[in-house]
XYZ file of C-alpha atoms in Angstrom:
612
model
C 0.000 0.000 0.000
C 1.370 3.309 -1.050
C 3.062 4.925 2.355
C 1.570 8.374 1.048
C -1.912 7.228 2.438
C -1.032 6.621 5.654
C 0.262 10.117 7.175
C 0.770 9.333 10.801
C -2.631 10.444 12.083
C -4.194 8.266 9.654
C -1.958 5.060 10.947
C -2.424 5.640 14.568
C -6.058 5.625 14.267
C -6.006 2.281 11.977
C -3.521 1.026 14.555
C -5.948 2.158 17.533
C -8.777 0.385 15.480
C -6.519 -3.295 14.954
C -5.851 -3.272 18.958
C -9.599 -2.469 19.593
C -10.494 -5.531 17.242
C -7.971 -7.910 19.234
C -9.597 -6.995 22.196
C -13.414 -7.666 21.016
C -12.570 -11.010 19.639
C -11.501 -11.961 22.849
C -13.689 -10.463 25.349
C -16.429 -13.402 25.797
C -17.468 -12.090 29.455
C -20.769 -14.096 28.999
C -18.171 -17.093 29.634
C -15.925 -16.081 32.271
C -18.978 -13.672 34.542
C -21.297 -16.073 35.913
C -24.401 -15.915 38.330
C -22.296 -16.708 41.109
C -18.985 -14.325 40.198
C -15.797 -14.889 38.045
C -15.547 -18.275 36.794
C -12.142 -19.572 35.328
C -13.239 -22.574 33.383
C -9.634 -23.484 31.663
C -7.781 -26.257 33.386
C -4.372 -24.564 32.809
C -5.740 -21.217 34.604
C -7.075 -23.474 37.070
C -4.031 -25.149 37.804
C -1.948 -22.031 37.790
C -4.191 -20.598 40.763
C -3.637 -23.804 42.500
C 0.015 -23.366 42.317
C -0.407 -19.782 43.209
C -1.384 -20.252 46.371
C 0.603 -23.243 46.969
C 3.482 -21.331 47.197
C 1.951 -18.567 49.072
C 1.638 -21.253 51.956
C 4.685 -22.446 51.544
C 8.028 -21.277 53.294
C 10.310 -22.430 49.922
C 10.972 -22.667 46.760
C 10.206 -24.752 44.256
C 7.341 -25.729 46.600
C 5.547 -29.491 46.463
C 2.562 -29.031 45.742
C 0.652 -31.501 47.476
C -2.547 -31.506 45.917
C -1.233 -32.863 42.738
C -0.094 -36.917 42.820
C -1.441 -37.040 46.375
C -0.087 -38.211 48.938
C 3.330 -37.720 47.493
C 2.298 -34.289 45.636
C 4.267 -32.873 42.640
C 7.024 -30.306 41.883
C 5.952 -28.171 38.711
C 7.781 -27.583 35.734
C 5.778 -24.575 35.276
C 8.665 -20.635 36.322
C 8.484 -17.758 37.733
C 7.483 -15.159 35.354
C 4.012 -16.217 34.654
C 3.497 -16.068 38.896
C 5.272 -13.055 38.713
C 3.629 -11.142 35.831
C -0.205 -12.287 37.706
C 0.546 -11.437 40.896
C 1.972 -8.019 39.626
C -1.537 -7.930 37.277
C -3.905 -8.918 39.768
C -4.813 -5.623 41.909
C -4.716 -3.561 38.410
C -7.286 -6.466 37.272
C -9.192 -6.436 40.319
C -11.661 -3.530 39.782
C -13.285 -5.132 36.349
C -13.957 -7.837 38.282
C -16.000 -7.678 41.418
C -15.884 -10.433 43.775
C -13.309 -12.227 42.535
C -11.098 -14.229 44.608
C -6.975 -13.312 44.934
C -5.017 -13.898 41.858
C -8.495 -14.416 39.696
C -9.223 -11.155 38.018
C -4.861 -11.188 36.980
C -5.468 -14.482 35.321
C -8.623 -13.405 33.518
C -6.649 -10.582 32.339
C -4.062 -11.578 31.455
C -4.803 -13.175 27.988
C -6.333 -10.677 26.141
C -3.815 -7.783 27.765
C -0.467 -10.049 26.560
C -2.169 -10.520 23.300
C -3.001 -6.718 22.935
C 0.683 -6.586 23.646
C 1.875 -9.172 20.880
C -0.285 -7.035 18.204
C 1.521 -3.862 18.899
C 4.829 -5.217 18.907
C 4.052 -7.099 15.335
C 2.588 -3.600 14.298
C 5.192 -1.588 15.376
C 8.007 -4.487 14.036
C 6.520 -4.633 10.642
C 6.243 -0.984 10.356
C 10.003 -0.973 10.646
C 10.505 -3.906 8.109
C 7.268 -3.182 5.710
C 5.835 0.331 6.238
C 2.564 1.679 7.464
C 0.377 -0.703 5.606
C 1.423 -3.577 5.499
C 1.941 -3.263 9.248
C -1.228 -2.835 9.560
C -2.243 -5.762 7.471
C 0.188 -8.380 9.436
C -1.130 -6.794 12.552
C -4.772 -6.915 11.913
C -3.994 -10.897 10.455
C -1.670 -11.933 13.242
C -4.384 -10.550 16.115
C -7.093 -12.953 14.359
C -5.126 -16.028 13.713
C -6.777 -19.041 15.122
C -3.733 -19.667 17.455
C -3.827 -16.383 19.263
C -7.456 -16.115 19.656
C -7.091 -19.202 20.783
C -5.086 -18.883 23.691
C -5.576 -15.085 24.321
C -9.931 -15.659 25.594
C -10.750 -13.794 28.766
C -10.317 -16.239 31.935
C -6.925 -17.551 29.690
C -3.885 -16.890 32.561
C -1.946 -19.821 31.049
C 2.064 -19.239 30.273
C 1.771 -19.415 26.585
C 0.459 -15.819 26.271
C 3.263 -14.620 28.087
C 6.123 -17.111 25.917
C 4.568 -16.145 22.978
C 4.739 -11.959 23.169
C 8.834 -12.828 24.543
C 9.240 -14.854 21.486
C 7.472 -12.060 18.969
C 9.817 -9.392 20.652
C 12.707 -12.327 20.046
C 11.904 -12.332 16.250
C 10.983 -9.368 15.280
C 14.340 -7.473 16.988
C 16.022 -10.600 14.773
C 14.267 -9.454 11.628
C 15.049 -5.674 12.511
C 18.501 -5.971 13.446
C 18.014 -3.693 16.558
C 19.450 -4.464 20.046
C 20.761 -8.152 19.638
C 21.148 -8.187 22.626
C 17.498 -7.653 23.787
C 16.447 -10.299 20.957
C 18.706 -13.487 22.607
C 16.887 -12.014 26.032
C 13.871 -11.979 24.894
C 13.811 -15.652 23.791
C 15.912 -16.651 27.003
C 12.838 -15.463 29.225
C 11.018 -17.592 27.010
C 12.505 -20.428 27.350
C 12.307 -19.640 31.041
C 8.513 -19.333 30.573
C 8.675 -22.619 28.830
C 11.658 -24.802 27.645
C 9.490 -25.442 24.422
C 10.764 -22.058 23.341
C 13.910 -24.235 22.964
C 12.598 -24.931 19.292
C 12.651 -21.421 18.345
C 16.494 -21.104 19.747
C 17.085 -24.304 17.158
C 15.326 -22.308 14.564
C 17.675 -19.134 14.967
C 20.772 -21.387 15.516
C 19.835 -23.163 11.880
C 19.283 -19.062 10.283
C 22.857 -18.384 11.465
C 24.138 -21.774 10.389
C 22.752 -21.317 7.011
C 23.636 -17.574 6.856
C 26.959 -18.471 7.284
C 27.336 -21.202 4.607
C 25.313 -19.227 1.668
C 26.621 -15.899 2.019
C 30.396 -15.442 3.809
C 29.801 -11.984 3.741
C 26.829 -11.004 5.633
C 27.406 -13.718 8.174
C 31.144 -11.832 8.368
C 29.366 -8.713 9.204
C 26.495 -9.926 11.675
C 29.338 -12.127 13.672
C 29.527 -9.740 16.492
C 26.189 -8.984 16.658
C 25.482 -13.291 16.322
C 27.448 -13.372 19.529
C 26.051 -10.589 21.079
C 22.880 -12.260 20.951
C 23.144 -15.532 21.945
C 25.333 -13.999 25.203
C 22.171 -12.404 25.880
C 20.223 -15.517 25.252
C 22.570 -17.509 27.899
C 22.739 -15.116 30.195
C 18.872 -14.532 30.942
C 18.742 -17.980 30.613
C 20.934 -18.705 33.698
C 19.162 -16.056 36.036
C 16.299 -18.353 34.891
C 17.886 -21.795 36.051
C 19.665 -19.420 39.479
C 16.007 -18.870 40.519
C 14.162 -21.725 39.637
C 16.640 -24.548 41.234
C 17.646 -22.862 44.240
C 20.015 -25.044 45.633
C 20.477 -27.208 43.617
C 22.640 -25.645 40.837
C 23.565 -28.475 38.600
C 19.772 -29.186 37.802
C 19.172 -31.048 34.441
C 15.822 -31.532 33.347
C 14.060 -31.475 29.855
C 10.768 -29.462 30.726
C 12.196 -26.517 32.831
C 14.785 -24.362 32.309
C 17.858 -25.838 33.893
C 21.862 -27.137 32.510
C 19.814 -29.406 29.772
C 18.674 -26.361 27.712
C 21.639 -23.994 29.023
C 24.128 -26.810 27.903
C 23.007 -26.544 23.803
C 23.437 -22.911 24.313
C 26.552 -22.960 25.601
C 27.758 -25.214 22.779
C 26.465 -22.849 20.192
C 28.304 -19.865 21.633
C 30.970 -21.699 21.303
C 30.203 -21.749 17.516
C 29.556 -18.306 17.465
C 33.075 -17.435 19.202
C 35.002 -19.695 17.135
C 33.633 -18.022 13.982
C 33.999 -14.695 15.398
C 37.684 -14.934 16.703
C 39.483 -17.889 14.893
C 40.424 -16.512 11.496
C 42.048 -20.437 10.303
C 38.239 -21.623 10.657
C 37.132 -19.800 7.830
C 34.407 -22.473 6.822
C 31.224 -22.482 8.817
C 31.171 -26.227 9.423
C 34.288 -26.246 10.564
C 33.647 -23.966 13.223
C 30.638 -26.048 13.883
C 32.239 -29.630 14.236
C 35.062 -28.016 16.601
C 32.203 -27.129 18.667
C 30.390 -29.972 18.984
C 33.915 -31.630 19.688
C 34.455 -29.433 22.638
C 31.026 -29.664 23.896
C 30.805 -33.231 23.737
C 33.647 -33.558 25.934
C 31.770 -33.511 28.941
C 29.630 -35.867 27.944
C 31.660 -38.367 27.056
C 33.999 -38.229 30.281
C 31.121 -37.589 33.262
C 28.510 -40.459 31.810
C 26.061 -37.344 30.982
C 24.862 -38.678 27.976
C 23.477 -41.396 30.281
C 21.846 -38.981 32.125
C 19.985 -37.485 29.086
C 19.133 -40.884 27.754
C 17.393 -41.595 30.561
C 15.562 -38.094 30.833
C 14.775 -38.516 27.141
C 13.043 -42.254 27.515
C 11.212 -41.121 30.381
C 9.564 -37.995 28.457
C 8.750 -40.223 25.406
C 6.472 -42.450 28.098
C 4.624 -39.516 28.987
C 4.181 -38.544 24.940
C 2.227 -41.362 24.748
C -0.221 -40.478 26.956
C 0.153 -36.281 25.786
C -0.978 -37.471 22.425
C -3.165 -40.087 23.260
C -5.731 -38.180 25.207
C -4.797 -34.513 25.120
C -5.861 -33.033 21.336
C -3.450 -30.359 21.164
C -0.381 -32.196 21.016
C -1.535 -34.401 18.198
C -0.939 -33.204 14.644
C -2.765 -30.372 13.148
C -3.963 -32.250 10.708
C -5.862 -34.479 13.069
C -9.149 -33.733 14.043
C -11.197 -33.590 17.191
C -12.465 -37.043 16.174
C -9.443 -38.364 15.223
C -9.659 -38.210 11.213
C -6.637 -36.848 9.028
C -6.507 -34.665 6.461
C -6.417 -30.620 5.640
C -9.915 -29.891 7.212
C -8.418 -29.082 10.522
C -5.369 -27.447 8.948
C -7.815 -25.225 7.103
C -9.831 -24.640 9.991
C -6.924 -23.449 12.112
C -4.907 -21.547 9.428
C -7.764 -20.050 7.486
C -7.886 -20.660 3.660
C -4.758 -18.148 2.633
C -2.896 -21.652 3.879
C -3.435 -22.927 0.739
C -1.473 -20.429 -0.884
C 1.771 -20.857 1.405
C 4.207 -22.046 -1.553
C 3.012 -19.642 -3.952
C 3.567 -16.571 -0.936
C 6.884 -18.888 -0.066
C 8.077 -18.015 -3.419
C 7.154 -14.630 -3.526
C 9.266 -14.243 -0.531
C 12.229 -15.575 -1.879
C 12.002 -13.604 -5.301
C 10.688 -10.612 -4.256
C 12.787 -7.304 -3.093
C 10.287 -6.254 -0.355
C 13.428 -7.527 1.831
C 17.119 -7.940 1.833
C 18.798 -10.808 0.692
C 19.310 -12.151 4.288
C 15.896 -11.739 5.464
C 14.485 -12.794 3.053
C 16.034 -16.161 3.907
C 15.222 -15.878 7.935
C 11.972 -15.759 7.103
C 11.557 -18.432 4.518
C 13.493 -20.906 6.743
C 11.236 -19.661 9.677
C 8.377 -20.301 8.040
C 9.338 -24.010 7.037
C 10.161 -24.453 10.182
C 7.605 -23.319 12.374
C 4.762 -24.645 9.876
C 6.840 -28.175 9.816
C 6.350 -27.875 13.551
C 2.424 -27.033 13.498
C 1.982 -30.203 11.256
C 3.686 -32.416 13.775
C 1.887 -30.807 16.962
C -0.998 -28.190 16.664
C 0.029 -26.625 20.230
C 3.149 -25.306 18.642
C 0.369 -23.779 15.966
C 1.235 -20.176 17.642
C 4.859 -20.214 16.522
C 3.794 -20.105 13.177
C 1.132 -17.532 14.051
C 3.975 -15.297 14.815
C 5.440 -15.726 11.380
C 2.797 -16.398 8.716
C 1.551 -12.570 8.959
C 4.724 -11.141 7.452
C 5.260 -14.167 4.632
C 1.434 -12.789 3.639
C 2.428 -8.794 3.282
C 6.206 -10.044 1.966
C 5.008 -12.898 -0.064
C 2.002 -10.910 -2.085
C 4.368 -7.912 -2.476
C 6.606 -10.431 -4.092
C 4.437 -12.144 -6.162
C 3.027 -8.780 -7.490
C 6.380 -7.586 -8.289
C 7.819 -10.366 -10.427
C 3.874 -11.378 -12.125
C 1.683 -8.854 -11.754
C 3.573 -5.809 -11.956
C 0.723 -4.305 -14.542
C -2.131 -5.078 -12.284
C -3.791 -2.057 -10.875
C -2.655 -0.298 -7.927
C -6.223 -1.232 -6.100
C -5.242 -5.030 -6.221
C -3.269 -4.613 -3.014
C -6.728 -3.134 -1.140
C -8.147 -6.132 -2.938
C -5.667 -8.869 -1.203
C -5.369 -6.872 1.839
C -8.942 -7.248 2.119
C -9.405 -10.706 1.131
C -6.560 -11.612 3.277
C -8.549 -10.191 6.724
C -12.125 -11.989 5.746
C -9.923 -15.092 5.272
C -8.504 -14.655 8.717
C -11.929 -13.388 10.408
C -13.419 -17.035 9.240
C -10.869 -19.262 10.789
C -11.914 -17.224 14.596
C -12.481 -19.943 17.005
C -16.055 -20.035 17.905
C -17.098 -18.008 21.104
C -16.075 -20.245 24.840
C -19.411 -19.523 25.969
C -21.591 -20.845 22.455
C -19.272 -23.864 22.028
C -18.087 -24.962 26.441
C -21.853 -25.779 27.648
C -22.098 -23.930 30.862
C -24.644 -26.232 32.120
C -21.479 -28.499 32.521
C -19.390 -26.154 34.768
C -22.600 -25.838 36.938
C -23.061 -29.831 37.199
C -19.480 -29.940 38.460
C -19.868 -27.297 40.394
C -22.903 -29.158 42.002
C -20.583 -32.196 42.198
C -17.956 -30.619 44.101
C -20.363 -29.366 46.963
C -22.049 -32.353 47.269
C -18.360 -34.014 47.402
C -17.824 -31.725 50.484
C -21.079 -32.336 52.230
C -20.553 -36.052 52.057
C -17.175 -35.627 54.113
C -14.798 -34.806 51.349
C -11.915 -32.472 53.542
C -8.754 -33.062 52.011
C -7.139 -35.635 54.155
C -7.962 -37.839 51.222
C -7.544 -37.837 47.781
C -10.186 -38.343 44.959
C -10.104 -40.965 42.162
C -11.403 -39.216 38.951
C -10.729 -38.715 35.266
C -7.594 -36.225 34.876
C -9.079 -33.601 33.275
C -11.202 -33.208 35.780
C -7.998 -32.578 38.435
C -7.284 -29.327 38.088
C -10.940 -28.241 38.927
C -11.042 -30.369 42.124
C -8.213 -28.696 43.087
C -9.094 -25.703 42.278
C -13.301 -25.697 43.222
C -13.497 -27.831 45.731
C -9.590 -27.643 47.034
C -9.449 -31.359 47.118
C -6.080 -33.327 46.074
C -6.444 -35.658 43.283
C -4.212 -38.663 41.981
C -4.161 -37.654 38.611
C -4.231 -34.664 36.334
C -3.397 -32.858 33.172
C -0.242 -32.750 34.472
C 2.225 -34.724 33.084
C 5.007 -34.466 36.257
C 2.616 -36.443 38.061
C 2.900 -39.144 35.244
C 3.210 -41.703 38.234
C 0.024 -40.663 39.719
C -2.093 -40.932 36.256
C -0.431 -44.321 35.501
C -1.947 -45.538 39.298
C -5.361 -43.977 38.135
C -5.036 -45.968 34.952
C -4.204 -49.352 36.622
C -7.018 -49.015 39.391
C -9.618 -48.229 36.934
C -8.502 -51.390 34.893
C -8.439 -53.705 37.664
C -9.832 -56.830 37.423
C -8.400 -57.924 40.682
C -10.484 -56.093 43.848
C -7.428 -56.594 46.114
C -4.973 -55.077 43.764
C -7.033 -51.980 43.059
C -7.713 -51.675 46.787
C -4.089 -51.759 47.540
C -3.382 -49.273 45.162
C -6.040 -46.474 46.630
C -4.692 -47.141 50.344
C -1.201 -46.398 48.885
C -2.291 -43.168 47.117
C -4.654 -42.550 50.350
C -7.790 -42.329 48.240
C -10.873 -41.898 49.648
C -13.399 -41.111 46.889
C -13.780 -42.380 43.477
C -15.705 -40.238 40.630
C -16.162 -42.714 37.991
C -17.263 -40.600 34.651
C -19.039 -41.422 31.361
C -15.618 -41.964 29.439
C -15.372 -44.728 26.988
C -12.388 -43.236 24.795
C -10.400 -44.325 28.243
C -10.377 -48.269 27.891
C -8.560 -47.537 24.771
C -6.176 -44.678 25.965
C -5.302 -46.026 29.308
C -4.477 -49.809 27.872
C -2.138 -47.592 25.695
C -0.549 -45.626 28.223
C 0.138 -48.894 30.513
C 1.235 -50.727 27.421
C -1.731 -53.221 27.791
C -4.198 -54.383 25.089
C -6.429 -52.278 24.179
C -9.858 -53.158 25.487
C -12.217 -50.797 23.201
C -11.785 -50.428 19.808
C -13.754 -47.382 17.443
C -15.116 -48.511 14.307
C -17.083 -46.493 12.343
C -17.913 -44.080 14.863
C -18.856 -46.622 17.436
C -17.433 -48.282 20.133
C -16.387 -52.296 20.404
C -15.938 -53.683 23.788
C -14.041 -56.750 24.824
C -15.066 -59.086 27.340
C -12.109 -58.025 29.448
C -13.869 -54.469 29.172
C -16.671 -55.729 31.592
C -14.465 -56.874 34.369
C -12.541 -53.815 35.063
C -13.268 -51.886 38.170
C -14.492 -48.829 35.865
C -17.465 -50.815 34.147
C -18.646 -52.109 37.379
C -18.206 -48.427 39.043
C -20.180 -47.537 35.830
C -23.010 -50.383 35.400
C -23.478 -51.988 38.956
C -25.795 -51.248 41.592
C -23.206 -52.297 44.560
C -19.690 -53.179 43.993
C -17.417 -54.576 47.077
C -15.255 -52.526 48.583
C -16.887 -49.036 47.942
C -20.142 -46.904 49.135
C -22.176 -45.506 46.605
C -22.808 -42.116 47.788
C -24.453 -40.034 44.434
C -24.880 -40.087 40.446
C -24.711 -36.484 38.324
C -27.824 -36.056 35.749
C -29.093 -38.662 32.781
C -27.622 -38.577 29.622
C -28.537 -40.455 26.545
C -26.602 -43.226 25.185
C -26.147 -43.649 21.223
C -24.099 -46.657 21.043
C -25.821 -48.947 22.239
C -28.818 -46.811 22.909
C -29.985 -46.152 26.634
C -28.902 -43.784 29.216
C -27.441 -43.365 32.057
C -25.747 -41.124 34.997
C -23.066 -38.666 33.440
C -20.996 -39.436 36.863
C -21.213 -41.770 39.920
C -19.576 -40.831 43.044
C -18.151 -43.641 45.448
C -17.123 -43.645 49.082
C -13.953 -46.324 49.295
C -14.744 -48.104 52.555
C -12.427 -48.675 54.819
C-alpha cells in the first residue's frame, strides 16, 4: 500500500482500530462472569491458581505441591514469570472484576492484555521492516489467527500468552537488526517461561548456520552482533535456572529451564566465538564440528549422555499419553475425532494456507526484503509450519510468522507477475486476506463450552464436600477433571493434566482397569484415596491400555465403540453399570444422559465412598 496514504494520524487511528479488534474477539465475558462471580473454566488457569497459592503457603521454593499426585504431591515444571507477571496484574485487574477471589481477576486478564501486547509489537516491528500498511495488514492478520485467539480468551492466565509476546519481541528485533542483545533475552525469558521455546532457539541457531554457509559476507558482518545475541540468550537464561533450582545448581531436566537447555546454548556460543575470533576456521562447518567436539567432551567423560538418555526415555512415556488423550499435542492435521486430512489445517490456518508455496516463493524472489531476510523468514516459516503439522500446540509459533510471509510474499508475487495489475489489487488482497482470517476465529467459549457443565461440576464438588470430602484424602477421577477439584473444591487428586505427576495418572489408569479387587484396593490405600468419581468416558479403555502398554480393550469402528469381554471386568465398568460393587459406598450419580451406542442412558458421573 502506497506509504503516502497513511500520514501518521491516519496510521495511529487504523492502529488504535486493529488493537480495539484484538480486544473484542476476545472479550467473551458471557463465559468467564457467571451468576455466582468470576468463573475460570480453563484447566491450565485453574491449575496455575492452584500453584499460586501453593506457594503462598509455603516457606520455599520450588514448593511441592501436594494436591497434585497425592499423597506424594508434585514439583511443577511450570517458572516464575508467569506467577510473577499475575501477581503483579492482579490488583490492576481487580476492579473489572468484582468479587473475585486473589489472583483471579490477573489471570482473567491476562490473555487478552499479553495478546493486545503481541499485536503492537508485530505492528510496530513490521512498520520498521514493511511500512505503514502492510503493518497494519500483518497486525490486523496476526491478532485474528486461530492460534492467538485461541489462547488469548478472557479467563486464559496460562504461560503461553506470556512465551509467545517474549518470542514475537525475540523475532521481530532478529528481523530488525536492533538491540541483539534484547532479541537473545527476549527468547531466554522464554525459554524460562517454557523450555518449548527451545525450538525457536534451534530455529535461529539453523538461520545463522545457514547464513553463514550461503553468504560469507553477511554472516562476516552480523558475527559480532550473532554473539552478542546468543550472550544475551545464555545469560537470561541462567538467572532463569539461578532462581528456579535454588540449591540445587547443577539441575538437568528437559521441561524446565535448567543445565539441559543452558548446555546446547553454551555449545552454540561456542560456535559463534570460534567463527567470530578464529580466522584459520574460515568455513562455517568447521567452526561447527570443533564445537560440537568441545562440547561433547563432557559428555563423554562424566557419563552425561546417560543422564539425558534416561531423561529422554522417560519424556517419550509420557508422549504417549500427551498425544493419546490430550488433542493439542496431536498433529494439526488431526481432528477432534481423530480423522486426518487438511480440514483441521484449514480450519486453524484459514484458507490463505493454501497459498503458502506460492507466498513462499514470492518471498524468496521478491525485493520487499534484503537478501538475508528474506532467507530468515523463509526458513522460519518451514520451520515453524513443519512444527504445526507435527503438533498443533506449537500452531502459535507459526502464528507469529505467517503474517509477514502474507504482506512479503504478495508484495513479491506482485512484483515479479503482476507488476501491470492495478494499484487497487493490493486493497483487494489486503482485504481478502482479513475476511480469510476473520473465518478461521475460534467459535465463542461460551456458544461452544456448555455452561450447564461447569454448573453440574460445580454441584458435584459441593455435594463431594457435604458427604465428608476435607482433604485428608484424595479423589479418584478422570484427569481432566484434576485441576478443577483442586481448584473448586480444594481437594487433592491422583491424577491430572499434568504430566510431572505421570506416576500418579499411571496408578489412576491401573485401578480403573483392575480386574483384581485386592490389587485396586491396595493401590487407593497407597495413594490414600478416599473417593472415586467414575465418569461417562469410553475413549479411556482404549487410551489407558495404551498408556500402561496393555491391550487395548475398546476399539472405534465407524464411529462406534467395540468392547471386549475383558472391558466388563474392570473396576471402571462395574463403578459404571453396577448397583453395589465390594469394597466401595455408593454415595451419588450427576444427571441422565442419553446413550447412542448402544442406545440407553445413564448417569453422566457416579460418586463412590472407598470403605475402609
Amino acid at each position: 500500500m502506497p506509504r503516502t496514504v497513511w500520514s501518521p494520524p491516519v496510521f495511529w487511528l487504523a492502529a488504535v482500530l486493529v488493537l480495539a479488534t484484538t480486544l473484542f474477539v476476545r472479550w467473551d465475558a458471557a463465559f468467564v462472569v457467571q451468576d455466582s462471580g468470576l468463573a475460570l473454566f480453563d484447566p491450565d488457569t485453574q491449575r496455575r491458581l492452584v500453584r499460586l497459592h501453593q506457594i503462598d503457603a509455603s516457606q520455599t521454593y520450588p514448593v511441592v505441591e501436594r494436591l497434585d499426585g497425592f499423597p506424594e504431591g508434585s514439583i511443577s515444571h511450570w517458572t516464575l514469570p508467569m506467577d510473577w507477571f499475575l501477581r503483579a496484574l492482579d490488583p490492576l485487574a481487580r476492579p473489572f472484576f468484582e468479587g473475585a477471589r486473589r489472583y483471579e481477576a490477573g489471570a482473567a486478564l491476562a490473555g487478552p492484555l499479553l495478546s493486545l501486547l503481541s499485536v503492537a509489537v508485530m505492528l510496530l516491528g513490521c512498520r520498521c521492516l514493511f511500512g505503514p500498511g502492510a503493518a497494519l495488514l500483518a497486525a490486523a492478520f496476526y491478532g485474528l489467527a486461530y492460534s492467538m485467539v485461541n489462547i488469548g480468551w478472557l479467563g486464559n492466565g496460562d504461560h503461553q500468552n506470556l512465551q509467545h509476546l517474549l518470542l514475537c519481541v525475540a523475532w521481530l528485533l532478529w528481523l530488525v537488526r536492533a538491540w541483539p542483545a534484547a532479541s537473545g533475552a527476549a527468547l531466554g525469558l522464554a525459554v524460562w517461561v517454557s523450555t518449548e521455546s527451545q525450538l525457536m532457539f534451534y530455529v535461529f541457531a539453523l538461520l545463522i548456520f545457514v547464513r553463514a554457509c550461503i553468504d560469507r559476507e553477511e554472516a562476516d558482518r552480523r558475527a559480532k552482533q550473532d554473539f552478542v545475541w546468543v550472550v544475551g540468550l545464555l545469560l537470561a537464561m541462567l538467572v532463569g535456572h539461578v532462581l528456579e533450582h535454588r540449591g540445587d545448581f547443577l539441575a538437568f531436566e528437559i521441561d524446565k529451564i535448567s543445565w539441559f537447555q543452558l548446555y546446547q546454548v553454551f555449545v552454540f556460543a561456542l560456535f559463534c566465538a570460534l567463527r567470530l575470533k578464529v580466522a584459520c576456521l574460515r568455513a562455517p562447518w568447521l567452526a561447527w564440528v570443533a564445537a560440537v567436539a568441545l562440547g561433547a567432551l563432557p559428555l563423554l567423560a562424566t557419563g552425561l549422555g546417560e543422564a539425558i538418555g534416561a531423561r529422554v526415555d522417560a519424556f517419550a512415556s509420557v508422549n504417549i499419553w500427551l498425544q493419546s488423550e490430550v488433542s493439542e499435542f496431536r498433529s494439526a492435521l488431526i481432528g477432534p475425532s481423530g480423522g486426518f486430512g487438511l480440514g483441521p489445517l484449514l480450519a486453524r490456518e484459514s484458507w490463505l494456507i493454501v497459498a503458502l508455496p506460492v507466498l513462499l516463493a514470492g518471498v524468496l524472489w521478491g525485493n520487499v526484503l534484503d537478501w538475508s531476510r528474506r532467507v530468515s523468514l523463509l526458513v522460519t516459516a518451514c520451520a515453524t509450519f513443519a512444527l504445526e503439522i507435527w503438533e498443533a500446540k506449537l500452531g502459535h509459533l507459526f502464528a507469529m510468522v505467517f503474517p509477514l510471509v502474507i504482506v512479503a510474499g504478495a508484495a513479491g508475487v506482485r512484483e515479479r507477475w503482476l507488476s501491470r495489475a492495478t494499484p487497487h489489487l493490493r486493497w483487494v488482497f489486503a482485504a481478502f486476506a482479513i475476511v480469510m482470517a476473520m473465518m478461521s476465529l475460534p467459535p465463542a467459549p461460551s456458544r461452544t463450552l456448555i455452561p450447564r457443565d461447569y454448573k453440574v461440576g460445580y454441584e458435584m464438588a459441593g455435594k463431594l464436600r457435604r458427604h465428608g470430602a476435607d482433604g485428608r484424602s484424595a479423589v479418584l477421577a478422570p484427569w481432566d477433571q484434576g485441576a478443577f477439584l483442586m481448584y473448586v473444591a480444594e481437594l487433592p487428586v491422583l491424577a491430572s493434566a499434568y504430566h510431572r505427576n505421570f506416576a500418579g495418572l499411571c496408578d489412576a489408569y491401573r485401578i480403573w482397569l483392575s480386574e483384581d479387587d485386592a490389587e485396586a484396593h491396595r493401590l487407593l490405600k497407597a495413594r490414600q484415596v478416599g473417593y472415586v468419581i467414575a465418569y461417562f468416558d469410553r475413549p479411556m479403555l482404549v487410551n489407558a491400555a495404551k498408556v500402561l502398554g496393555r491391550p487395548a480393550l475398546a476399539e472405534k469402528v465407524a464411529g462406534r465403540y467395540r468392547f471386549e469381554p475383558a472391558a466388563k471386568r474392570t473396576l471402571f465398568w462395574r463403578l459404571r453399570r453396577d448397583a453395589s460393587v465390594p469394597g466401595f459406598r455408593h454415595l451419588f450419580d450427576g444427571p441422565k444422559i442419553d446413550y447412542h451406542d448402544p442406545p440407553g442412558s445413564g448417569p453422566l458421573y457416579r460418586v463412590w465412598r472407598v470403605s475402609d
